[in-house]
XYZ file of C-alpha atoms in Angstrom:
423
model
C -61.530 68.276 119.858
C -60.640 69.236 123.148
C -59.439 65.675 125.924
C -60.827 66.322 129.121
C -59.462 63.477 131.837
C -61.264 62.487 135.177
C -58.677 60.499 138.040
C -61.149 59.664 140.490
C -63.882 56.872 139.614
C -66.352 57.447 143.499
C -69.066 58.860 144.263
C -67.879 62.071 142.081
C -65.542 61.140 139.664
C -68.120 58.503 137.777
C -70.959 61.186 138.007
C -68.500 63.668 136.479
C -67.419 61.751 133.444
C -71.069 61.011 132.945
C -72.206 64.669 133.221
C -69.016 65.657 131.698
C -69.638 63.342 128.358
C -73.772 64.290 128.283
C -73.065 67.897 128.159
C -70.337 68.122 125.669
C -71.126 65.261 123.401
C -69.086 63.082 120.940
C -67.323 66.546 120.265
C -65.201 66.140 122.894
C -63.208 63.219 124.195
C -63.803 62.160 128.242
C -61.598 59.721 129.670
C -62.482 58.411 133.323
C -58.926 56.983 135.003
C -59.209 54.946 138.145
C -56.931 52.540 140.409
C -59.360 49.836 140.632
C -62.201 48.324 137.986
C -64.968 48.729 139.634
C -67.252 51.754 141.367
C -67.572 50.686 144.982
C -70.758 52.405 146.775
C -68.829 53.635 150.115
C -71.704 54.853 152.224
C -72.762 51.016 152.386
C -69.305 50.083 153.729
C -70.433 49.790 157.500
C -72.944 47.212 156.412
C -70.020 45.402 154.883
C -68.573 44.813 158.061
C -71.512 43.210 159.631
C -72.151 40.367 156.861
C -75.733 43.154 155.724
C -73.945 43.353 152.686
C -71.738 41.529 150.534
C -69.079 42.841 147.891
C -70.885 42.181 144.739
C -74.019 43.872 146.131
C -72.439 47.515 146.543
C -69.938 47.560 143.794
C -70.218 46.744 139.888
C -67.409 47.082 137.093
C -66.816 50.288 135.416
C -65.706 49.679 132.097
C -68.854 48.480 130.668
C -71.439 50.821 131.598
C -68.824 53.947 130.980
C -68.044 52.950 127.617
C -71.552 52.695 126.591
C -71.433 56.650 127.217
C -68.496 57.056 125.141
C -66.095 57.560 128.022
C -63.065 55.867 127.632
C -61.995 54.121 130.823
C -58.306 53.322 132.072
C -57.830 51.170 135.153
C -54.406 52.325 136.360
C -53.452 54.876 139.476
C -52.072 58.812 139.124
C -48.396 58.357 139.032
C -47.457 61.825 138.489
C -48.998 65.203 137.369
C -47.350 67.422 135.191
C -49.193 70.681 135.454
C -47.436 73.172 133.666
C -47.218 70.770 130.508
C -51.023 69.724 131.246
C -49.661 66.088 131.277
C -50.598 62.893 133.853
C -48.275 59.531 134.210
C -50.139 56.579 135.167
C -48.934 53.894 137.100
C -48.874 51.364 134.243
C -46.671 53.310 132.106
C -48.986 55.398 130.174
C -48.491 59.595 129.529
C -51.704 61.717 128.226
C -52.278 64.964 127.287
C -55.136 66.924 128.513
C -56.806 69.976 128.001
C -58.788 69.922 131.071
C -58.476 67.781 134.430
C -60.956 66.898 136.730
C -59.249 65.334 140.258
C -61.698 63.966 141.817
C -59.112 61.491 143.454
C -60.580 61.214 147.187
C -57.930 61.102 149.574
C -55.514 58.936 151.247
C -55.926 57.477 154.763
C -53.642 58.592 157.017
C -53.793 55.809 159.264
C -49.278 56.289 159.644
C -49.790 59.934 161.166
C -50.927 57.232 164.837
C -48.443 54.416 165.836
C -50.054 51.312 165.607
C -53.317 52.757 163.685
C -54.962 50.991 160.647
C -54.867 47.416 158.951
C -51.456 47.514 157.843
C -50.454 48.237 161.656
C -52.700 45.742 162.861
C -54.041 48.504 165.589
C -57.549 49.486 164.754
C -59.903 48.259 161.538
C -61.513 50.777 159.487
C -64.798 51.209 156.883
C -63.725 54.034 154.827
C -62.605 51.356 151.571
C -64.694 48.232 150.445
C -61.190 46.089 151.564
C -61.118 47.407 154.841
C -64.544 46.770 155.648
C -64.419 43.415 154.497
C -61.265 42.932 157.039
C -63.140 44.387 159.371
C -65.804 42.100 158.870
C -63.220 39.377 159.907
C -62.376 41.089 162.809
C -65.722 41.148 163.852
C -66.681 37.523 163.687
C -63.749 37.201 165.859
C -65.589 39.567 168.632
C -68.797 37.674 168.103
C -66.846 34.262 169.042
C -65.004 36.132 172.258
C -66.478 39.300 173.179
C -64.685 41.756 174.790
C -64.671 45.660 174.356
C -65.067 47.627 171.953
C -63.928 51.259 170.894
C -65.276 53.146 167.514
C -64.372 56.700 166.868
C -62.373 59.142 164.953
C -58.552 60.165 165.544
C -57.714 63.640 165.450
C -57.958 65.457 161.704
C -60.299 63.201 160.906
C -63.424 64.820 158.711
C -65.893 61.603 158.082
C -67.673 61.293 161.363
C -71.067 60.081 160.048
C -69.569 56.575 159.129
C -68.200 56.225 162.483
C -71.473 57.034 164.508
C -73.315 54.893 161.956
C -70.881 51.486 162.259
C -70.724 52.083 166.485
C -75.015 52.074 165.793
C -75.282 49.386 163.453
C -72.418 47.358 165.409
C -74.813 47.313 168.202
C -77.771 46.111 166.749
C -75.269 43.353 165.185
C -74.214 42.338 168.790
C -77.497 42.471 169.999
C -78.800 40.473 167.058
C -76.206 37.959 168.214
C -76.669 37.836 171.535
C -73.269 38.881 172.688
C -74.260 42.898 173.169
C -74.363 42.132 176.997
C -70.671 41.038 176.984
C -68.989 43.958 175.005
C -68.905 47.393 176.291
C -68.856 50.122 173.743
C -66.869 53.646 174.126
C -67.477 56.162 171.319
C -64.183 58.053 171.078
C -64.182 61.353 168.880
C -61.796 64.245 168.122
C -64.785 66.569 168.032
C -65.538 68.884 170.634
C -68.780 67.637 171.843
C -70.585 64.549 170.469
C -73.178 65.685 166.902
C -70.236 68.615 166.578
C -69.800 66.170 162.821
C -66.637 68.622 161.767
C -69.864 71.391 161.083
C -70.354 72.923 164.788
C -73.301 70.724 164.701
C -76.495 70.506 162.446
C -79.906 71.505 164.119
C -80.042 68.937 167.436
C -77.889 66.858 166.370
C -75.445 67.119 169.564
C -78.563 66.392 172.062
C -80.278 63.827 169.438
C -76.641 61.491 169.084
C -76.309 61.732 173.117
C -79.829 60.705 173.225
C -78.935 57.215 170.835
C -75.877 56.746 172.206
C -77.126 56.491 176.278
C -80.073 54.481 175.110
C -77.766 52.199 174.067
C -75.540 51.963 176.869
C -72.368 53.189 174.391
C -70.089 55.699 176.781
C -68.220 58.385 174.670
C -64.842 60.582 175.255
C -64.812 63.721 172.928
C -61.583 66.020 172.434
C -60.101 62.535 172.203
C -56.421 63.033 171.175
C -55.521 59.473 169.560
C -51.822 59.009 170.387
C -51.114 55.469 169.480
C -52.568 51.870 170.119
C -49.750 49.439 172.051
C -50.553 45.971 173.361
C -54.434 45.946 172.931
C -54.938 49.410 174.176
C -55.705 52.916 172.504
C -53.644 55.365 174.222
C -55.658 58.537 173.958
C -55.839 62.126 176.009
C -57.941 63.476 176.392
C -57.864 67.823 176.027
C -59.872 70.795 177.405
C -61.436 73.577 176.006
C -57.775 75.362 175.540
C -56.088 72.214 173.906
C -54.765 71.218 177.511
C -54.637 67.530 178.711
C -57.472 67.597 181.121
C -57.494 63.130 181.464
C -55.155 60.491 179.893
C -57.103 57.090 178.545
C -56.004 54.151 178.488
C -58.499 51.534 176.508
C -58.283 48.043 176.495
C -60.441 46.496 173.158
C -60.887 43.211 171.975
C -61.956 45.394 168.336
C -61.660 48.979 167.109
C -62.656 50.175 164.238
C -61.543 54.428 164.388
C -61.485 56.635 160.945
C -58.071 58.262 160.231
C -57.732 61.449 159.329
C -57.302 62.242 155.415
C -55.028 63.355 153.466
C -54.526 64.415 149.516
C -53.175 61.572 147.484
C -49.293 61.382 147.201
C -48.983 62.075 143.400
C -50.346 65.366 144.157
C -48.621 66.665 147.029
C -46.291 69.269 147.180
C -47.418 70.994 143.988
C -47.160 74.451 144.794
C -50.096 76.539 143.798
C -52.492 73.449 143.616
C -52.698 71.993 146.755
C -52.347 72.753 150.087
C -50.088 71.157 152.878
C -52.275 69.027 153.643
C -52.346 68.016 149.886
C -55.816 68.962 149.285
C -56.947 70.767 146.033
C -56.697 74.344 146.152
C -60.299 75.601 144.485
C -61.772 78.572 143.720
C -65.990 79.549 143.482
C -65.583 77.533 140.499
C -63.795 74.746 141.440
C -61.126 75.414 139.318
C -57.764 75.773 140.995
C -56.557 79.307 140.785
C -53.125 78.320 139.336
C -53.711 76.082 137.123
C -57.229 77.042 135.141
C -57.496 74.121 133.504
C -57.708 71.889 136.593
C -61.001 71.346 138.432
C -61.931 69.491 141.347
C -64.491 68.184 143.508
C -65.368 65.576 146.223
C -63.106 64.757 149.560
C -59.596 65.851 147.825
C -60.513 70.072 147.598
C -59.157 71.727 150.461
C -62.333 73.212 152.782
C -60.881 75.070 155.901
C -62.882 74.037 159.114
C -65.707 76.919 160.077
C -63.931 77.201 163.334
C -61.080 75.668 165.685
C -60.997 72.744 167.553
C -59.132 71.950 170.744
C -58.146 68.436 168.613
C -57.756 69.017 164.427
C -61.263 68.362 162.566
C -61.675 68.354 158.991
C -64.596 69.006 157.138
C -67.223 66.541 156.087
C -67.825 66.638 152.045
C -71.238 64.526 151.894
C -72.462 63.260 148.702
C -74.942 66.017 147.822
C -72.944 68.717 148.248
C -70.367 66.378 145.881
C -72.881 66.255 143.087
C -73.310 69.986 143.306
C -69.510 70.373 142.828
C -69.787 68.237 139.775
C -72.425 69.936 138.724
C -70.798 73.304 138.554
C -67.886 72.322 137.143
C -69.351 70.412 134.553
C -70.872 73.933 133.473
C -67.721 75.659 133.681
C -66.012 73.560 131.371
C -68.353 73.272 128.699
C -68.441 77.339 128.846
C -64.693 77.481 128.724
C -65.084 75.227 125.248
C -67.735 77.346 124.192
C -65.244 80.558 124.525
C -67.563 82.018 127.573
C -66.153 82.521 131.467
C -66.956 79.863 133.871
C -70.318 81.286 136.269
C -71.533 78.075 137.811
C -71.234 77.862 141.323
C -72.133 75.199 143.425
C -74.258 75.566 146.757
C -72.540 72.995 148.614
C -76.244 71.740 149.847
C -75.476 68.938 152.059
C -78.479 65.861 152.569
C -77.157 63.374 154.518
C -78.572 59.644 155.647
C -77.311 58.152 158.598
C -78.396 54.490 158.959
C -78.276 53.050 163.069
C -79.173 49.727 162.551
C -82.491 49.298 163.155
C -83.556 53.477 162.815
C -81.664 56.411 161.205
C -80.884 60.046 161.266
C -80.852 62.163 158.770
C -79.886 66.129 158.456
C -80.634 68.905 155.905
C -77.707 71.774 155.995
C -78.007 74.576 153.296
C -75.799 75.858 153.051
C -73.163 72.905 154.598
C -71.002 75.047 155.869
C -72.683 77.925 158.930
C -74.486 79.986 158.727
C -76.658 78.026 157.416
C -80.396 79.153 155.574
C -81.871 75.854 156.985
C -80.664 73.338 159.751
C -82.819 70.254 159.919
C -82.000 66.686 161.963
C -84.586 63.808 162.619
C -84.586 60.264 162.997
C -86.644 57.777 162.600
C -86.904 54.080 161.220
C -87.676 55.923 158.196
C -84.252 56.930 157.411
C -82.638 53.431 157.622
C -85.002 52.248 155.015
C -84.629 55.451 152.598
C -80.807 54.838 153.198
C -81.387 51.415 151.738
C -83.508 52.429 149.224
C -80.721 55.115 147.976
C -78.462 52.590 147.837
C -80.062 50.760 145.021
C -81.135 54.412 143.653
C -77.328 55.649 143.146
C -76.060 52.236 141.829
C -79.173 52.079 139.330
C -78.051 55.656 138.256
C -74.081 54.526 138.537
C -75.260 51.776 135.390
C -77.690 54.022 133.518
C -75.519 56.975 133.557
C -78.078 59.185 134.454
C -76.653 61.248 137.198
C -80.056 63.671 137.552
C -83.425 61.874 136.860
C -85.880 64.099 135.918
C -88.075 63.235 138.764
C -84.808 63.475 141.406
C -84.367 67.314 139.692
C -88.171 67.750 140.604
C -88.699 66.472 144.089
C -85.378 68.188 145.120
C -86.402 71.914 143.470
C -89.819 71.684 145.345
C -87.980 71.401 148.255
C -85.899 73.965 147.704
C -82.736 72.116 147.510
C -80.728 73.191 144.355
C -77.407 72.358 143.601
C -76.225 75.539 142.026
C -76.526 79.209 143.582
């Protein structure tokens, strides 16, 4: 009986020990390890922090839907991997053994890389946990009671843009809801090179269709925005050229700011040569197993993808939650092959399907594959898309408490659109 362990309880470490346990049966022990209780839906974090959504609506506890599966669940953080001994140390004291590991840890916000950035500085707010948006959320009652302005972007290496274009959209309709949109100007500042770039050199229009949403609703923008720091109410930012020169240095007053950090892999991990990068991401192959260490697979935000091209200011790459599920996909092949005595052959596509919800419309954008070239590059909007985003929502969480990660129906609308998650 072989223990295979999952760190990692988001968007891909819960589908994975579900896939995981469904394709190798009580034959094999899965045991899903994460640092808080419950699954939090992330993508509905901007609606957190404008009172759309409260905590119990877009989050539910692990334990008792995992272990109707059979999957042993341990709420405790990574404290310490052990590779060559195939050994973890969790933060509560506990070692296990493994004979496969699946990191699907996400990463950790490096908010301390800016001076004055994040909640703990008391700088900017951010979306990218369930607790921060909530904070945020505070923060934003405050602006409702004294407007003043506002700044919502992304600092340099960071690799999420979608949330940050979605919360500066939704944010308005919010103010305007409240009557206070007239008193708070909006700047959209971004590390990308040109506004729709998303940390993909773009998908289909989006650069012209995002330019489009933003001057329709009076939000100015800065790209090649070089964060520096944020001292005495004001984000200190310059602003670079084409050949990484300062071409303008910006100085922004804000009464709230809510700007995505850039990420980083998860201390417990960094450092360990052969595994992860410098960065601390997960080094994967075709696979995703790490080349060093077979017995180690990964998927989701913590695998190390290296940006399809430079960048006058450091952008990561976006992993949406598509091209996650085809990670866990393939993996979840690979390992049952490995216990079957076969070589692991399951690749994933790294599809990408995104949903981008503005408030009172949407976007959304088709890349196959998600990294150029691409066979197909799609972007539309609509009013459409905000309610399908809502709708998928309740879709994932329903699937999050069933444990079915792949409805039937999901595997047949997808194929007759040609969207597969393995090559």
């Amino acid at each position: 009986m072989a223990t295979v362990i999952v760190i990692g309880a988001g968007l891909g470490g819960m589908s994975a020990a579900y896939e995981i346990k469904a394709e190798l049966g009580n034959a094999h022990d899965v045991i899903l390890i994460n640092n808080k209780p419950d699954f939090e839906f992330t993508p509905s974090n901007p609606w957190i922090a404008v009172d759309w959504r409260q905590r119990k609506e877009t989050s539910l506890p692990i334990e008792p839907y995992v272990s109707k599966k059979g999957i042993r669940f341990i709420a405790s953080g990574l404290q310490a991997l052990q590779a060559e001994q195939k050994q973890i140390t969790l933060t509560d004291g506990q070692t296990l053994d493994y004979d496969f590991l699946v990191l699907c840890t996400g990463p950790e916000l490096a908010f301390d890389e800016i001076p004055g950035a994040g909640p703990d500085a008391g700088g900017t707010v951010s979306v990218c946990t369930l607790s921060h948006a909530e904070h945020c959320r505070d923060s934003v009652h405050a602006l409702i009671e004294e407007p003043g302005p506002v700044v919502v972007g992304a600092m340099p290496g960071a690799s999420c843009f979608g949330p940050a274009y979605e919360y500066a959209f939704i944010l308005d309709k919010h103010l305007r809801d409240k009557k206070v949109r007239k008193s708070v100007p909006m700047t959209f500042v971004t590390s990308e090179p040109y506004i729709g770039h998303l940390g993909l050199n773009g998908v289909g229009d989006s650069k012209g269709m995002l330019e489009s949403e933003l001057r329709q609703r009076d939000i100015q923008w800065i790209c090649n925005a070089k964060t520096v720091g944020i001292v005495d109410g004001k984000i200190e930012i310059d602003e670079l050229d084409e050949d990484g020169n300062v071409r303008k240095h910006h100085s922004l007053p804000y009464k709230h700011s809510m700007m995505l950090p850039a990420f980083r892999g998860i201390a417990p991990l960094r450092g360990i040569d052969g595994l992860v990068n410098p960065r601390g991401f997960v080094i994967v192959d075709e696979h995703q197993r790490n080349p060093k260490y077979p017995q180690i697979y990964a998927a989701g935000v913590c695998i190390a993808i290296a940006p399809p091209k430079a960048t006058p200011v450091p952008t990561g790459v976006p992993k949406t939650g598509y091209m996650i599920e085809s990670m866990v996909r393939a993996l979840t092949l690979n390992i049952k092959a490995e216990l079957e005595g076969a070589q692991p052959s399951a690749k994933a596509t790294w599809n990408a399907i995104c949903l981008a919800d503005m408030g009172d419309t949407g976007a959304a954008f088709v890349a196959m594959p998600q990294i150029p070239p691409r066979n197909v590059a799609w972007f539309k909007k609509g009013k459409w898309v905000h309610l399908a985003k809502v709708a998928f929502e309740k879709y994932f969480l329903h699937k999050m408490q069933t444990g079915d990660t792949e409805p039937i129906y999901e595997r047949v609308v997808l194929k007759s659109l040609g969207i597969d998650k393995l090559e």
